[in-house]
Coordinates of C-alpha atoms and ligand atoms in Angstrom, one line a residue:
X277 CA 27.9 45.1 -24.8
X278 CA 27.3 45.6 -21.1
X279 CA 24.5 43.0 -20.9
X280 CA 26.6 40.2 -22.5
X281 CA 27.0 37.2 -20.2
X282 CA 30.5 37.0 -18.8
X283 CA 30.1 34.2 -16.4
X284 CA 27.4 31.7 -15.3
X285 CA 27.7 29.2 -12.5
X286 CA 25.5 26.9 -10.4
X287 CA 25.7 26.0 -6.8
X288 CA 23.8 23.7 -4.4
X289 CA 21.7 25.4 -1.7
X290 CA 18.8 24.2 0.5
X291 CA 15.1 24.7 0.1
X292 CA 12.4 25.2 2.8
X293 CA 11.9 21.4 3.2
X294 CA 15.6 20.9 3.9
X295 CA 16.2 19.4 0.4
X296 CA 19.0 20.4 -1.9
X297 CA 18.1 22.8 -4.7
X298 CA 20.1 24.9 -7.1
X299 CA 21.0 28.5 -7.5
X300 CA 22.3 29.9 -10.7
X301 CA 24.4 33.1 -10.7
X302 CA 25.0 35.2 -13.8
X303 CA 27.5 38.0 -14.2
X304 CA 27.4 40.3 -17.2
X305 CA 30.3 42.2 -18.8
X306 CA 28.8 45.5 -17.4
X307 CA 29.3 44.1 -13.9
X308 CA 25.6 43.2 -13.2
X309 CA 25.0 40.1 -11.1
X310 CA 21.8 38.1 -10.9
X311 CA 21.0 35.0 -8.9
X312 CA 17.9 32.8 -8.8
X313 CA 17.0 29.7 -6.9
X314 CA 14.8 26.9 -8.3
X315 CA 11.6 26.0 -6.3
X316 CA 10.1 22.5 -6.1
X317 CA 6.6 21.1 -5.8
X318 CA 5.3 18.2 -3.8
X319 CA 1.8 17.7 -5.3
X320 CA 3.2 18.0 -8.8
X321 CA 1.1 17.5 -11.9
X322 CA 2.2 14.4 -13.8
X323 CA 2.8 16.4 -16.9
X324 CA 5.0 19.0 -15.4
X325 CA 8.5 19.5 -16.8
X326 CA 11.0 17.3 -15.0
X327 CA 12.6 18.4 -11.7
X328 CA 15.9 16.5 -12.3
X329 CA 17.4 14.7 -9.3
X330 CA 20.2 12.3 -8.7
X331 CA 19.2 8.8 -8.0
X332 CA 20.7 7.0 -5.0
X333 CA 20.5 7.2 -1.2
X334 CA 22.0 10.7 -0.6
X335 CA 19.4 13.3 0.5
X336 CA 16.6 10.8 -0.1
X337 CA 17.3 10.9 -3.8
X338 CA 16.9 14.7 -4.1
X339 CA 20.6 15.4 -4.8
X340 CA 21.4 17.8 -7.6
X341 CA 24.9 16.8 -8.8
X342 CA 23.6 15.9 -12.3
X343 CA 21.8 19.3 -12.6
X344 CA 25.0 21.2 -11.6
X345 CA 27.0 19.1 -14.0
X346 CA 24.7 20.2 -16.9
X347 CA 24.8 23.8 -15.8
X348 CA 28.6 23.9 -15.7
X349 CA 29.4 21.8 -18.8
X350 CA 26.5 22.6 -21.1
X351 CA 24.5 25.7 -20.1
X352 CA 27.4 28.0 -19.1
X353 CA 29.5 27.4 -22.3
X354 CA 26.5 28.0 -24.5
X355 CA 25.3 31.2 -22.8
X356 CA 28.7 32.9 -22.3
X357 CA 28.8 36.0 -24.6
X358 CA 25.0 36.0 -25.2
X359 CA 22.9 39.0 -24.5
X360 CA 21.2 38.6 -21.1
X361 CA 18.7 41.4 -22.1
X362 CA 17.3 39.2 -24.8
X363 CA 15.3 36.8 -22.7
X364 CA 13.4 35.2 -25.5
X365 CA 16.7 34.3 -27.4
X366 CA 18.3 32.9 -24.1
X367 CA 15.2 30.8 -23.4
X368 CA 15.1 29.4 -26.9
X369 CA 18.7 28.4 -26.6
X370 CA 18.0 26.7 -23.3
X371 CA 15.0 24.8 -24.7
X372 CA 17.0 23.7 -27.8
X373 CA 20.0 22.7 -25.7
X374 CA 17.8 20.4 -23.5
X375 CA 16.1 19.1 -26.6
X376 CA 13.3 17.1 -24.8
X377 CA 9.7 18.2 -24.5
X378 CA 9.7 17.5 -20.7
X379 CA 13.2 19.1 -20.1
X380 CA 14.3 15.7 -18.7
X381 CA 17.9 16.0 -19.9
X382 CA 19.1 19.1 -18.1
X383 CA 16.1 19.5 -15.8
X384 CA 13.5 22.2 -15.5
X385 CA 15.1 23.2 -12.2
X386 CA 18.3 24.0 -14.2
X387 CA 16.4 25.9 -16.9
X388 CA 14.2 27.9 -14.6
X389 CA 17.0 29.0 -12.3
X390 CA 19.1 30.0 -15.3
X391 CA 16.3 31.8 -17.1
X392 CA 15.4 33.8 -13.9
X393 CA 19.1 34.5 -13.1
X394 CA 19.6 35.9 -16.6
X395 CA 16.6 38.2 -16.2
X396 CA 18.0 39.4 -12.9
X397 CA 21.5 40.0 -14.2
X398 CA 20.1 42.0 -17.2
X399 CA 18.0 44.1 -14.8
X400 CA 20.9 44.7 -12.5
X401 CA 23.2 45.7 -15.4
X402 CA 20.6 48.2 -16.6
X403 CA 20.0 49.5 -13.1
X404 CA 16.2 48.8 -13.1
X405 CA 14.1 46.7 -10.7
X406 CA 13.3 43.2 -12.0
X407 CA 9.6 43.9 -12.3
X408 CA 10.3 46.8 -14.6
X409 CA 12.7 44.8 -16.8
X410 CA 10.0 42.1 -17.1
X411 CA 7.2 44.5 -17.8
X412 CA 5.6 44.0 -21.2
X413 CA 4.6 47.6 -21.7
X414 CA 1.0 48.9 -21.8
X415 CA 0.0 47.7 -18.4
X416 CA 0.1 50.0 -15.4
X417 CA 2.0 48.0 -12.7
X418 CA -0.1 47.0 -9.8
X419 CA 0.5 44.6 -6.9
X420 CA -1.3 41.3 -7.1
X421 CA -4.3 40.4 -4.8
X422 CA -2.9 37.8 -2.5
X423 CA -4.4 34.3 -2.0
X424 CA -2.9 33.4 1.5
X425 CA -3.0 30.0 3.1
X426 CA -4.4 29.7 6.6
X427 CA -4.6 25.9 6.9
X428 CA -2.3 23.5 5.0
X429 CA -3.4 20.0 4.2
X430 CA -3.0 17.3 1.5
X431 CA 0.6 16.4 0.5
X432 CA 1.8 19.5 2.5
X433 CA 0.6 18.2 5.9
X434 CA 1.0 14.4 5.7
X435 CA -2.5 14.0 4.4
X436 CA -3.9 15.2 7.7
X437 CA -6.6 17.1 5.8
X438 CA -7.8 16.0 2.3
X439 CA -8.0 19.5 0.8
X440 CA -4.5 21.0 0.3
X441 CA -5.0 24.7 0.7
X442 CA -7.5 26.6 2.8
X443 CA -6.8 30.2 1.8
X444 CA -8.3 33.7 2.2
X445 CA -8.6 36.4 -0.3
X446 CA -9.1 40.0 1.0
X447 CA -11.5 40.8 -1.8
X448 CA -12.6 44.1 -0.1
X449 CA -9.1 45.4 0.8
X450 CA -8.3 48.8 -0.4
X451 CA -4.7 48.0 -1.1
X452 CA -1.9 45.4 -0.8
X453 CA -0.7 46.3 2.7
X454 CA -4.2 46.2 4.0
X455 CA -4.8 42.8 2.5
X456 CA -1.8 41.5 4.4
X457 CA -3.0 43.3 7.6
X458 CA -6.4 41.7 7.5
X459 CA -4.9 38.3 6.7
X460 CA -2.4 38.4 9.5
X461 CA -5.3 38.9 12.0
X462 CA -7.2 36.0 10.5
X463 CA -4.1 33.8 10.6
X464 CA -3.6 34.6 14.2
X465 CA -7.2 34.1 15.2
X466 CA -7.3 30.8 13.3
X467 CA -4.2 29.6 15.3
X468 CA -5.8 30.7 18.6
X469 CA -9.0 28.8 17.7
X470 CA -7.0 25.7 17.0
X471 CA -4.9 26.0 20.1
X472 CA -8.0 26.5 22.3
X473 CA -9.5 23.3 20.9
X474 CA -6.3 21.3 21.2
X475 CA -6.1 20.9 17.4
X476 CA -2.9 22.8 16.6
X477 CA -0.1 20.6 15.4
X478 CA 2.4 23.2 14.0
X479 CA 2.7 24.6 10.5
X480 CA 2.5 22.8 7.2
X481 CA 4.9 23.1 4.2
X482 CA 3.6 26.5 3.1
X483 CA 3.3 28.0 6.6
X484 CA -0.4 27.5 7.1
X485 CA -1.5 25.9 10.4
X486 CA -1.3 22.1 10.4
X487 CA -4.6 21.3 12.0
X488 CA -6.0 18.1 13.5
X489 CA -9.5 18.5 12.1
X490 CA -12.0 15.6 11.9
X491 CA -13.2 16.7 8.4
X492 CA -12.9 19.2 5.6
X493 CA -16.1 20.9 6.5
X494 CA -14.8 21.6 10.0
X495 CA -11.8 23.3 8.5
X496 CA -14.2 25.5 6.4
X497 CA -16.3 26.3 9.5
X498 CA -13.2 27.2 11.5
X499 CA -11.9 29.4 8.7
X500 CA -15.2 31.3 8.6
X501 CA -15.1 31.7 12.4
X502 CA -11.5 33.1 12.2
X503 CA -12.5 35.6 9.5
X504 CA -15.4 36.8 11.8
X505 CA -13.2 36.8 14.9
X506 CA -10.8 39.1 13.1
X507 CA -13.7 41.5 12.6
X508 CA -14.0 41.1 8.8
X509 CA -17.2 40.6 6.9
X510 CA -17.0 37.1 5.2
X511 CA -17.6 37.3 1.5
X512 CA -17.6 41.1 1.4
X513 CA -14.2 41.9 2.8
X514 CA -12.6 38.5 3.0
X515 CA -13.5 35.4 1.0
X516 CA -12.3 31.8 0.9
X517 CA -10.1 30.2 -1.8
X518 CA -9.4 26.5 -1.9
X519 CA -6.9 24.3 -3.7
X520 CA -8.4 20.9 -3.7
X521 CA -5.4 19.4 -5.4
X522 CA -7.8 16.6 -6.4
X523 CA -5.3 14.5 -8.4
X524 CA -3.8 13.4 -5.0
X525 CA -7.3 12.2 -3.8
X526 CA -8.1 10.4 -7.1
X527 CA -7.6 6.9 -8.2
X528 CA -9.5 4.7 -10.6
X529 CA -12.4 7.1 -11.1
X530 CA -13.0 7.7 -7.4
X531 CA -12.1 10.5 -4.9
X532 CA -11.1 9.3 -1.5
X533 CA -11.8 11.7 1.4
X534 CA -10.0 10.0 4.2
X535 CA -10.9 12.6 6.8
X536 CA -14.6 12.5 5.9
X537 CA -14.5 8.7 5.6
X538 CA -16.0 8.9 2.1
X539 CA -15.3 7.6 -1.3
X540 CA -17.1 9.4 -4.1
X541 CA -17.3 9.2 -7.9
X542 CA -16.6 12.3 -10.0
X543 CA -20.3 13.4 -10.1
X544 CA -20.7 13.0 -6.3
X545 CA -17.4 14.8 -5.7
X546 CA -18.5 17.7 -7.8
X547 CA -21.8 17.8 -5.9
X548 CA -19.9 18.0 -2.6
X549 CA -17.8 20.9 -3.8
X550 CA -20.9 22.7 -5.1
X551 CA -22.5 22.2 -1.6
X552 CA -19.4 23.9 -0.1
X553 CA -19.8 26.8 -2.6
X554 CA -23.4 27.2 -1.5
X555 CA -22.7 27.1 2.2
X556 CA -19.4 29.1 2.5
X557 CA -18.2 32.4 1.0
X558 CA -15.8 30.7 -1.5
X559 CA -14.7 32.7 -4.5
X560 CA -12.0 30.5 -6.0
X561 CA -11.5 26.7 -6.4
X562 CA -8.2 25.3 -7.8
X563 CA -7.9 21.8 -9.2
X564 CA -11.4 20.7 -8.2
X565 CA -11.1 17.5 -10.2
X566 CA -8.2 15.2 -11.1
X567 CA -5.7 16.2 -13.8
X568 CA -6.9 13.5 -16.2
X569 CA -10.6 14.6 -16.0
X570 CA -10.9 17.8 -18.1
X571 CA -14.6 16.9 -18.7
X572 CA -15.2 16.9 -15.0
X573 CA -13.5 20.3 -14.7
X574 CA -15.7 21.7 -17.5
X575 CA -18.9 20.3 -15.7
X576 CA -17.8 21.9 -12.5
X577 CA -16.9 25.2 -14.1
X578 CA -20.3 25.4 -15.7
X579 CA -22.2 24.4 -12.6
X580 CA -20.2 26.9 -10.4
X581 CA -21.1 29.8 -12.6
X582 CA -19.1 32.7 -13.9
X583 CA -18.5 34.4 -10.6
X584 CA -16.6 31.5 -9.2
X585 CA -12.9 31.4 -10.2
X586 CA -12.0 27.8 -11.2
X587 CA -8.2 27.5 -11.4
X588 CA -6.3 25.0 -13.5
X589 CA -3.0 23.9 -12.0
X590 CA -2.1 20.2 -12.5
X591 CA -4.5 20.2 -15.4
X592 CA -2.5 22.6 -17.6
X593 CA 0.9 22.8 -15.9
X594 CA 1.7 26.4 -17.2
X595 CA 1.7 25.1 -20.7
X596 CA 0.3 27.4 -23.4
X597 CA -0.9 24.5 -25.6
X598 CA -2.7 22.7 -22.7
X599 CA -4.3 26.0 -21.7
X600 CA -5.7 26.5 -25.2
X601 CA -7.1 22.9 -25.1
X602 CA -8.6 23.3 -21.7
X603 CA -10.1 26.7 -22.6
X604 CA -11.7 25.2 -25.8
X605 CA -13.9 23.0 -23.6
X606 CA -14.4 25.5 -20.8
X607 CA -12.5 23.4 -18.3
X608 CA -11.7 26.4 -16.0
X609 CA -11.5 30.2 -16.2
X610 CA -8.2 30.8 -14.6
X611 CA -4.7 29.4 -14.6
X612 CA -1.9 29.1 -12.0
X613 CA 1.4 30.3 -13.4
X614 CA 4.4 28.4 -12.0
X615 CA 7.5 28.9 -14.2
X616 CA 9.2 25.7 -13.1
X617 CA 6.3 23.6 -14.3
X618 CA 7.4 24.5 -17.9
X619 CA 11.0 25.5 -17.6
X620 CA 11.8 29.0 -18.9
X621 CA 10.3 32.5 -18.3
X622 CA 9.4 32.8 -22.0
X623 CA 7.4 29.6 -21.9
X624 CA 5.6 30.8 -18.7
X625 CA 4.9 34.1 -20.4
X626 CA 3.5 32.2 -23.4
X627 CA 1.1 30.5 -21.0
X628 CA 0.0 33.9 -19.6
X629 CA -0.7 35.1 -23.1
X630 CA -2.7 31.9 -24.0
X631 CA -4.7 32.5 -20.8
X632 CA -5.4 36.1 -21.7
X633 CA -6.5 35.2 -25.2
X634 CA -8.9 32.7 -23.7
X635 CA -10.3 35.3 -21.3
X636 CA -8.9 33.5 -18.3
X637 CA -7.5 35.0 -15.1
X638 CA -3.9 34.3 -14.1
X639 CA -2.4 33.7 -10.7
X640 CA 1.3 33.7 -10.2
X641 CA 2.3 31.0 -7.8
X642 CA 5.3 29.8 -5.7
X643 CA 5.8 26.1 -4.9
X644 CA 5.6 24.2 -1.7
X645 CA 9.4 23.9 -1.7
X646 CA 10.7 27.4 -1.7
X647 CA 13.6 29.7 -0.8
X648 CA 14.3 33.4 -0.2
X649 CA 14.0 34.0 -4.0
X650 CA 11.4 36.6 -4.7
X651 CA 11.3 36.5 -8.5
X652 CA 7.7 35.3 -8.5
X653 CA 6.5 38.6 -6.9
X654 CA 8.3 40.6 -9.6
X655 CA 6.8 38.4 -12.3
X656 CA 3.3 39.0 -11.0
X657 CA 3.9 42.8 -11.1
X658 CA 5.9 42.9 -14.3
X659 CA 3.6 40.6 -16.3
X660 CA 0.4 42.2 -14.8
X661 CA -0.9 39.1 -13.2
X662 CA -3.8 40.1 -10.9
X663 CA -3.3 37.5 -8.2
X664 CA -0.4 35.8 -6.3
X665 CA -0.3 32.6 -4.2
X666 CA 2.8 31.9 -2.1
X667 CA 1.4 30.1 0.9
X668 CA 0.9 31.6 4.4
X669 CA 2.0 34.8 6.1
X670 CA 4.5 32.8 8.0
X671 CA 7.9 31.0 7.4
X672 CA 10.7 33.1 5.9
X673 CA 10.5 31.7 2.4
X674 CA 6.8 32.9 2.3
X675 CA 7.2 36.2 4.0
X676 CA 10.2 37.0 1.7
X677 CA 7.6 37.4 -1.1
X678 CA 5.0 39.3 0.8
X679 CA 7.6 41.6 2.3
X680 CA 9.0 42.3 -1.2
X681 CA 5.5 43.4 -2.2
X682 CA 5.4 45.8 0.7
X683 CA 8.7 47.3 -0.4
X684 CA 7.4 47.7 -4.0
X685 CA 4.3 49.4 -2.6
X686 CA 6.6 52.2 -1.8
X687 CA 8.1 52.3 -5.2
X688 CA 5.4 51.6 -7.7
X689 CA 3.6 54.6 -9.4
X690 CA 0.3 53.3 -8.0
X691 CA 1.7 52.7 -4.5
X692 CA 0.1 49.6 -3.0
X693 CA -2.9 49.7 -5.3
X694 CA -4.5 46.3 -6.2
X695 CA -6.1 45.5 -9.6
X696 CA -9.6 46.9 -9.9
X697 CA -12.5 44.6 -8.8
X698 CA -13.6 44.1 -12.4
X699 CA -10.3 42.1 -12.9
X700 CA -11.8 39.2 -10.9
X701 CA -14.6 36.9 -11.6
X702 CA -16.4 37.7 -8.3
X703 CA -16.1 41.4 -8.9
X704 CA -17.8 41.4 -12.3
X705 CA -21.4 42.4 -12.5
Ligands
PGA981 P1 3.1 22.1 -5.0 O1 1.8 22.7 -4.4 O2 4.1 23.2 -5.1 O3 3.5 21.1 -3.9 O4 2.8 21.5 -6.3 C1 1.2 24.0 -4.8 C2 -0.1 23.8 -5.5 O5 -0.6 22.7 -5.7 O6 -0.6 24.8 -6.0
ZN982 ZN1 -2.4 23.6 -6.9

């Protein structure tokens, strides 16, 4: 069998924050080779699968020796001889081998890199692009509509802004390449505006500008100005998406907005977000409330209305069961899909299916700690996820993904076509 796994090994590489991470490389009997690198979050949900690290002083405690030991001594012997083309069987083996619900024994970083490398090796052996190997059949492959970061804040910019991601969505773009063209102009204009006002401090972890704003509203106003300066019609051509990452702001029932000098309870915080929705052309809000406040999520989703996308990230951590629970109370209407939050590709795909059954949208997402690995773009295309979030249009680990999309735009049957407007909450009549 050509797709039988002949060899599997792990190695330590570096991620975009200069921390160690792991790559898994798989070779098949047919000579195919697949590699994948584990990403890592910073504003991680507390219920995410465990990103296993060494304790101790080396690399600030981010060492991966234990992870590599597990790959070499447990994962490799188990997977040798198994069929790389049977992703489901491989992922079940990985899950059973780890044996803990949180993947705390071998680490979700070991599992996700292995699971992705196996998929890549199978695709390479069969001579098909990864997105095609991952495709579930039935869906016409399209490139995802990008959510692209312009300003970075929260845990990705030393808390310099309370809200984590100020992003744009080119809702009126005719295709994927044009969505990137428009966004590039906005990114440039936003940087110029900051520089002119003496507020530019560099770039944050996901490549968005690291701004020295006095408040969150000022960030929204500047973003609006940048969209206009780039010659785009706000709301019609380009809209705003936010990731509040509210868990980071929350403690003991209160939300602390350091920049705005305010501390609000859940009700008042929701009111503030609704004020922003009324004032700015915002189409999507991620993690508006803390991860342990599903009722607050539900109240916000109901108040925002069906045309606003409310995205659950920390609340459901790419877990099918948690998505079903959240959907049952109307806690959101979309989910962020981050395979390393759950461990294996099959479990992430189960989350996508749970979201579809609930009528939720799905957004493939990279992490704040990334690498040149572009698997997430292929997942979005192969699994038919209509949106993708991988940070800014800057920094190599981010542009690697957008550039891969541009290459695929030349290969896909539909070219650079984006999903039809009806695929998105704001496009539904
Ligand atoms: P993280 O941030 O990768 O640091 O968790 C991304 C997000 O919150 O969406
Ligand atoms: Zn998030």
